[in-house]
Amino acid sequence: MHKRLFIPGPTEVRKSNLEAMATPMIGHRFPEFDVLFKSTVEKVQKLLYTNNIIFVSTSSSTGLMEGAMRNCVSKRVLSCVNGAFSKRWAQIGEANGKEVDRLEVEWGKAIKPEMIDEKLKTGKYDAISIALNETSTGVYSPITEIAEVMKKYPDVIFMVDAVSCMAGTKIEVDKLGIDVVLAGVQKAFALPPGLAVAAISEKAMEKAKTVENRGYYFDFLVMKKYYDKWETPATPSISHIYALDKQMSYILEEGLDNRFNRHLKMAEYTRNWAKERGFTMFSEEGYHSPTVSCINNTKGFKVGDLNAFLAEKGAVISNGYGTLKEKTFRIAHMGDTQMSNMEELLSWIDEFLSK
Ligand SMILES: *Cc1c(COP(=O)(O)O)cnc(C)c1O
């Protein structure tokens, strides 16, 4: 039996989007492709409230994270680390020979604007990386306040990993002044894994022109050259782009505000459920993620036992990340998941807990 995915990626994919991936193939230099690509890009721009260019990358999100590090950092990057994925960005910088300083806070805590201000004041940095929605801890950092601070430092490239919240929360890229914001489509976009998207500012593109050794596959300047023809440098996963174009239509049809509100409501419902059962949240109060809840396993059950129980109902949730494996459990409420799915899931977990 198929298990409905309540894990923070991949998420459940609707059948018609799976079917879109079975569309007969076209060539990536055909005019038909340019039409498809342009249509997809324009819809993603709407989702992100931006006029910035949109790269569509045949890779997972990590590829674009590496691309951002290689293209946008020459002096020193401030990597804000509050969990596994933000840490990954620091590691990518180091692996690419960049000078990386980590701004580390305890897992479960948010990155606060004052901390960033304090560091950037030194003038040591030309870029900053942050994971807006730390999937490992269920923490959503205060992007609006952080963006305000960033406006004081116009020479610093603002790089945001929005992998597990893009298409689930409102990210007004132009208003916030984000230079690089990226995500894979297997999370809140609710598509199969294998494609990632990013919005890149003019400022980031200008910066890339000054950076050496940008690599080959993710060289932003080459990607832009092809983007200007509604194409990609190498052969993309055309099947995925068919599905993304279709899903973007569904998303815009639902209405962006409706979609974002649905995520907020499901998150609130999940947190209230946890609270009423005597659980506590792992994430800092006031900074809970709208797309994934990381809950302290205060009852000490085995997450594997819960999942074995849920498997019989046709569902699966996630254990904690890394060392948090049994200490927390994570419930994703993102993508095309509806409130009725959450009600059903949580009633099954109640059934498990009462045994
Ligand atoms: C899943 C995730 C990633 C990694 O994404 P891939 O698509 O697997 O490369 C990075 N950052 C965050 C916040 C994530 O949730």
Coordinates of C-alpha atoms and ligand atoms in Angstrom, one line a residue:
M1 CA 0.0 0.0 0.0
H2 CA 1.2 3.5 -0.8
K3 CA 2.0 5.5 2.4
R4 CA 0.9 9.1 2.2
L5 CA 3.9 11.3 2.9
F6 CA 3.9 13.5 5.9
I7 CA 7.7 13.8 5.8
P8 CA 9.5 17.1 5.0
G9 CA 10.3 16.0 1.5
P10 CA 9.6 14.4 -0.8
T11 CA 5.9 15.2 -0.3
E12 CA 2.8 13.7 -1.7
V13 CA 2.4 14.4 -5.4
R14 CA -1.0 14.6 -7.0
K15 CA -1.7 12.1 -9.8
S16 CA -2.2 14.6 -12.6
N17 CA 1.2 16.1 -11.9
L18 CA 2.8 12.6 -12.0
E19 CA 1.0 12.2 -15.3
A20 CA 2.3 15.5 -16.6
M21 CA 5.8 13.9 -16.3
A22 CA 4.7 11.3 -18.8
T23 CA 4.1 14.0 -21.5
P24 CA 5.8 12.9 -24.8
M25 CA 9.3 14.2 -25.1
I26 CA 10.5 17.3 -27.0
G27 CA 13.9 18.6 -27.6
H28 CA 15.3 21.2 -25.3
R29 CA 16.3 23.4 -28.2
F30 CA 12.9 23.2 -29.8
P31 CA 10.7 26.3 -29.9
E32 CA 8.1 24.3 -27.9
F33 CA 10.5 24.0 -25.1
D34 CA 11.1 27.8 -25.0
V35 CA 7.3 28.3 -24.7
L36 CA 7.1 25.8 -21.8
F37 CA 10.1 27.2 -20.0
K38 CA 8.9 30.9 -20.3
S39 CA 5.5 29.9 -19.1
T40 CA 7.0 28.1 -16.1
V41 CA 9.4 30.9 -15.2
E42 CA 6.6 33.6 -15.3
K43 CA 4.5 31.6 -12.9
V44 CA 7.4 31.1 -10.5
Q45 CA 8.0 34.9 -10.6
K46 CA 4.4 35.4 -9.5
L47 CA 4.8 33.0 -6.6
L48 CA 7.9 34.9 -5.4
Y49 CA 6.6 38.4 -6.1
T50 CA 9.7 39.1 -8.2
N51 CA 10.9 40.4 -11.5
N52 CA 14.3 38.7 -10.9
I53 CA 15.4 36.0 -13.3
I54 CA 14.5 32.4 -12.3
F55 CA 16.9 29.6 -12.8
V56 CA 15.4 26.2 -13.2
S57 CA 18.1 23.6 -12.4
T58 CA 18.1 19.9 -13.0
S59 CA 19.6 19.1 -9.7
S60 CA 18.3 18.9 -6.1
S61 CA 18.4 22.1 -4.0
T62 CA 22.0 21.4 -2.9
G63 CA 23.3 22.0 -6.4
L64 CA 21.9 25.5 -6.4
M65 CA 23.3 26.1 -2.9
E66 CA 26.7 25.2 -4.3
G67 CA 26.1 27.4 -7.3
A68 CA 25.3 30.3 -5.0
M69 CA 28.4 29.9 -2.9
R70 CA 30.6 29.6 -6.0
N71 CA 29.1 32.6 -7.8
C72 CA 28.4 35.1 -5.1
V73 CA 31.3 34.9 -2.6
S74 CA 34.7 36.3 -3.1
K75 CA 35.7 37.8 0.2
R76 CA 34.1 36.0 3.1
V77 CA 30.6 34.5 3.7
L78 CA 28.7 34.7 7.0
S79 CA 26.9 31.4 7.3
C80 CA 24.1 31.4 9.8
V81 CA 23.9 27.9 11.3
N82 CA 20.9 26.8 13.4
G83 CA 20.4 23.2 12.2
A84 CA 21.5 20.6 9.7
F85 CA 20.7 22.4 6.4
S86 CA 22.1 25.7 7.3
K87 CA 25.2 23.9 8.4
R88 CA 25.3 22.2 5.0
W89 CA 25.6 25.6 3.4
A90 CA 28.6 26.5 5.5
Q91 CA 30.1 23.1 4.5
I92 CA 29.5 23.7 0.8
G93 CA 31.3 27.1 1.1
E94 CA 34.3 25.4 2.8
A95 CA 34.3 22.5 0.3
N96 CA 34.6 25.2 -2.4
G97 CA 37.6 26.9 -0.8
K98 CA 35.6 29.9 0.4
E99 CA 36.3 31.8 3.6
V100 CA 33.4 30.9 5.9
D101 CA 32.5 32.2 9.3
R102 CA 29.7 30.5 11.1
L103 CA 27.2 32.4 13.1
E104 CA 26.0 29.5 15.2
V105 CA 23.0 29.3 17.5
E106 CA 21.7 26.4 19.4
W107 CA 19.5 24.0 17.3
G108 CA 15.9 24.9 17.8
K109 CA 16.6 28.6 18.0
A110 CA 16.0 31.2 15.2
I111 CA 18.6 33.4 13.7
K112 CA 17.9 37.0 15.0
P113 CA 18.5 40.2 13.0
E114 CA 20.7 41.7 15.8
M115 CA 23.1 38.8 15.5
I116 CA 23.5 39.4 11.8
D117 CA 23.9 43.1 12.2
E118 CA 26.6 42.6 14.8
K119 CA 28.6 40.5 12.4
L120 CA 28.1 42.5 9.2
K121 CA 29.1 45.7 11.0
T122 CA 32.7 44.4 10.9
G123 CA 32.8 44.8 7.1
K124 CA 34.4 41.4 6.7
Y125 CA 31.7 39.9 4.6
D126 CA 30.5 40.1 1.0
A127 CA 27.8 37.4 1.4
I128 CA 25.5 35.8 4.0
S129 CA 23.7 32.5 3.9
I130 CA 20.7 31.5 5.9
A131 CA 18.1 28.7 6.0
L132 CA 14.8 30.5 6.3
N133 CA 13.0 27.3 7.3
E134 CA 15.3 24.9 9.1
T135 CA 13.7 21.6 8.3
S136 CA 15.8 19.7 10.9
T137 CA 14.4 21.7 13.8
G138 CA 11.1 23.2 12.5
V139 CA 12.4 26.8 13.0
Y140 CA 11.3 29.7 10.7
S141 CA 13.7 32.6 11.1
P142 CA 12.3 36.2 11.0
I143 CA 12.9 37.0 7.4
T144 CA 11.3 40.4 7.3
E145 CA 13.4 41.7 10.2
I146 CA 16.5 40.1 8.8
A147 CA 15.8 41.7 5.4
E148 CA 15.6 45.1 7.1
V149 CA 19.1 44.7 8.6
M150 CA 20.4 43.5 5.2
K151 CA 19.2 46.8 3.6
K152 CA 22.0 48.5 5.7
Y153 CA 24.6 46.4 3.8
P154 CA 23.9 46.8 0.1
D155 CA 27.2 45.2 -0.8
V156 CA 26.5 42.0 0.9
I157 CA 24.8 39.3 -1.1
F158 CA 21.8 37.9 0.7
M159 CA 21.4 34.2 0.1
V160 CA 18.3 32.4 1.4
D161 CA 17.7 28.6 1.4
A162 CA 13.9 28.4 1.2
V163 CA 13.9 24.8 0.3
S164 CA 11.2 23.6 2.6
C165 CA 9.0 26.7 2.6
M166 CA 8.9 28.1 -0.9
A167 CA 5.4 27.6 -2.3
G168 CA 4.2 27.2 1.2
T169 CA 4.8 30.6 2.6
K170 CA 4.9 34.1 1.2
I171 CA 8.3 35.2 0.2
E172 CA 8.2 38.7 -1.3
V173 CA 11.6 38.5 -2.9
D174 CA 11.8 42.0 -4.4
K175 CA 10.4 43.8 -1.4
L176 CA 12.7 41.9 0.9
G177 CA 15.7 42.4 -1.3
I178 CA 16.8 38.8 -1.4
D179 CA 19.6 38.2 -3.9
V180 CA 19.5 34.4 -4.1
V181 CA 16.5 32.4 -2.9
L182 CA 16.3 28.7 -3.9
A183 CA 14.2 25.6 -3.4
G184 CA 13.8 22.1 -4.6
V185 CA 10.4 21.1 -6.0
Q186 CA 10.0 18.0 -3.8
K187 CA 8.9 19.9 -0.7
A188 CA 6.2 22.6 -0.6
F189 CA 5.9 22.5 -4.4
A190 CA 4.7 18.9 -4.1
L191 CA 6.5 17.5 -7.1
P192 CA 8.9 14.6 -7.5
P193 CA 12.5 15.3 -6.6
G194 CA 15.1 16.2 -9.2
L195 CA 14.5 19.9 -10.1
A196 CA 15.3 23.1 -8.2
V197 CA 14.5 26.7 -8.8
A198 CA 16.1 30.0 -7.7
A199 CA 15.4 33.7 -8.1
I200 CA 18.6 35.7 -8.7
S201 CA 18.9 39.4 -8.4
E202 CA 20.7 41.8 -10.7
K203 CA 23.1 42.5 -7.9
A204 CA 24.0 38.8 -7.6
M205 CA 24.5 38.6 -11.3
E206 CA 26.8 41.6 -11.2
K207 CA 28.7 40.1 -8.4
A208 CA 29.1 36.8 -10.3
K209 CA 30.9 38.7 -13.0
T210 CA 33.6 39.6 -10.5
V211 CA 34.0 36.1 -9.0
E212 CA 36.5 33.6 -10.4
N213 CA 36.2 29.8 -10.6
R214 CA 32.4 29.8 -10.7
G215 CA 32.5 26.2 -11.7
Y216 CA 30.9 24.8 -14.8
Y217 CA 27.4 23.3 -14.2
F218 CA 26.2 26.1 -12.0
D219 CA 28.0 29.1 -13.6
F220 CA 25.3 31.8 -13.2
L221 CA 26.7 33.8 -16.2
V222 CA 26.3 30.9 -18.6
M223 CA 22.9 30.0 -17.1
K224 CA 21.8 33.6 -17.7
K225 CA 23.0 33.5 -21.3
Y226 CA 20.7 30.5 -22.0
Y227 CA 17.9 31.9 -19.8
D228 CA 17.8 34.9 -22.1
K229 CA 16.7 32.4 -24.8
W230 CA 14.3 30.6 -22.4
E231 CA 16.7 27.6 -22.3
T232 CA 19.2 25.9 -20.0
P233 CA 22.9 25.3 -20.8
A234 CA 22.7 21.5 -20.5
T235 CA 19.7 19.2 -21.1
P236 CA 17.2 19.7 -18.3
S237 CA 14.7 17.3 -17.0
I238 CA 12.0 18.3 -19.4
S239 CA 9.5 16.0 -17.8
H240 CA 9.9 17.8 -14.5
I241 CA 9.4 21.2 -16.2
Y242 CA 6.1 20.0 -17.7
A243 CA 5.0 19.0 -14.1
L244 CA 6.2 22.3 -12.6
D245 CA 4.4 24.3 -15.2
K246 CA 1.2 22.4 -14.4
Q247 CA 1.7 22.6 -10.7
M248 CA 2.3 26.3 -10.8
S249 CA -1.0 26.7 -12.6
Y250 CA -2.7 24.7 -9.8
I251 CA -0.9 26.9 -7.2
L252 CA -2.0 30.2 -8.8
E253 CA -5.5 28.8 -9.2
E254 CA -5.7 28.0 -5.5
G255 CA -4.6 31.6 -4.9
L256 CA -1.3 32.4 -3.2
D257 CA -2.8 33.8 -0.1
N258 CA -5.2 30.8 0.2
R259 CA -2.2 28.5 -0.2
F260 CA -0.1 30.3 2.4
N261 CA -3.1 30.5 4.8
R262 CA -3.7 26.8 4.4
H263 CA -0.2 26.1 5.5
L264 CA -0.5 28.4 8.5
K265 CA -3.7 26.7 9.6
M266 CA -2.3 23.2 9.3
A267 CA 0.7 24.2 11.3
E268 CA -1.4 25.8 14.0
Y269 CA -3.6 22.8 14.1
T270 CA -0.7 20.4 14.5
R271 CA 0.9 22.5 17.3
N272 CA -2.4 22.7 19.2
W273 CA -2.8 19.0 18.8
A274 CA 0.7 18.5 20.2
K275 CA 0.1 20.9 23.1
E276 CA -3.2 19.3 24.0
R277 CA -1.5 15.9 24.2
G278 CA 1.2 17.2 26.6
F279 CA 3.9 17.5 24.0
T280 CA 6.2 20.5 23.7
M281 CA 7.7 22.0 20.5
F282 CA 11.4 21.7 19.8
S283 CA 11.3 25.0 17.9
E284 CA 11.7 28.3 19.8
E285 CA 8.4 29.9 20.8
G286 CA 7.4 32.5 18.2
Y287 CA 9.5 31.0 15.4
H288 CA 7.6 27.8 14.5
S289 CA 7.7 26.7 10.9
P290 CA 4.5 26.9 8.9
T291 CA 5.5 23.8 6.9
V292 CA 7.0 21.3 9.3
S293 CA 6.5 20.8 13.0
C294 CA 9.3 19.4 15.1
I295 CA 7.8 18.0 18.3
N296 CA 9.7 16.9 21.4
N297 CA 9.0 13.2 22.0
T298 CA 8.2 13.8 25.7
K299 CA 6.3 10.5 25.8
G300 CA 9.4 8.6 24.8
F301 CA 7.7 6.2 22.3
K302 CA 9.7 4.7 19.4
V303 CA 9.1 6.7 16.3
G304 CA 9.7 3.5 14.4
D305 CA 6.7 1.9 16.2
L306 CA 4.5 4.8 15.4
N307 CA 5.5 4.6 11.8
A308 CA 4.8 0.8 11.7
F309 CA 1.3 1.6 13.1
L310 CA 0.8 4.4 10.6
A311 CA 2.0 2.2 7.7
E312 CA -1.1 0.1 8.2
K313 CA -3.3 3.2 7.8
G314 CA -1.2 4.2 4.8
A315 CA 0.8 7.1 6.1
V316 CA 4.3 8.0 7.3
I317 CA 5.8 10.8 9.4
S318 CA 9.5 11.6 10.0
N319 CA 11.8 10.9 12.9
G320 CA 14.1 13.6 14.3
Y321 CA 17.1 14.7 12.3
G322 CA 20.5 13.2 13.2
T323 CA 21.1 13.1 16.9
L324 CA 17.4 14.2 17.5
K325 CA 16.3 10.9 15.9
E326 CA 14.3 9.6 18.8
K327 CA 14.2 12.8 20.8
T328 CA 11.9 14.5 18.4
F329 CA 9.5 13.6 15.6
R330 CA 8.6 15.7 12.7
I331 CA 5.3 16.1 10.9
A332 CA 5.3 17.9 7.6
H333 CA 2.2 19.9 6.6
M334 CA 3.2 21.2 3.3
G335 CA 2.6 21.1 -0.4
D336 CA -0.8 19.8 -1.5
T337 CA -1.6 18.3 1.9
Q338 CA -5.0 19.5 3.1
M339 CA -6.4 20.1 6.6
S340 CA -8.6 16.9 6.3
N341 CA -5.4 14.9 5.8
M342 CA -3.9 16.4 9.0
E343 CA -7.1 15.6 10.9
E344 CA -7.0 12.0 9.8
L345 CA -3.2 11.7 10.5
L346 CA -3.4 13.1 14.0
S347 CA -6.4 11.0 14.8
W348 CA -4.3 7.9 13.9
I349 CA -1.5 9.1 16.1
D350 CA -4.0 9.5 18.9
E351 CA -5.1 5.9 18.3
F352 CA -1.4 4.9 18.6
L353 CA -0.8 6.9 21.8
S354 CA -3.9 5.5 23.5
K355 CA -2.7 1.9 23.0
Ligands
LIG1 C1 15.7 19.3 2.0 C2 16.5 20.5 2.3 C3 17.7 20.8 1.6 C4 18.3 19.8 0.7 O1 17.6 19.8 -0.4 P1 17.9 18.7 -1.6 O2 16.8 19.1 -2.6 O3 17.8 17.4 -1.0 O4 19.3 19.0 -2.1 C5 18.3 22.0 1.9 N1 17.8 22.9 2.8 C6 16.7 22.6 3.4 C7 16.1 23.7 4.4 C8 16.0 21.5 3.2 O5 14.8 21.2 3.8

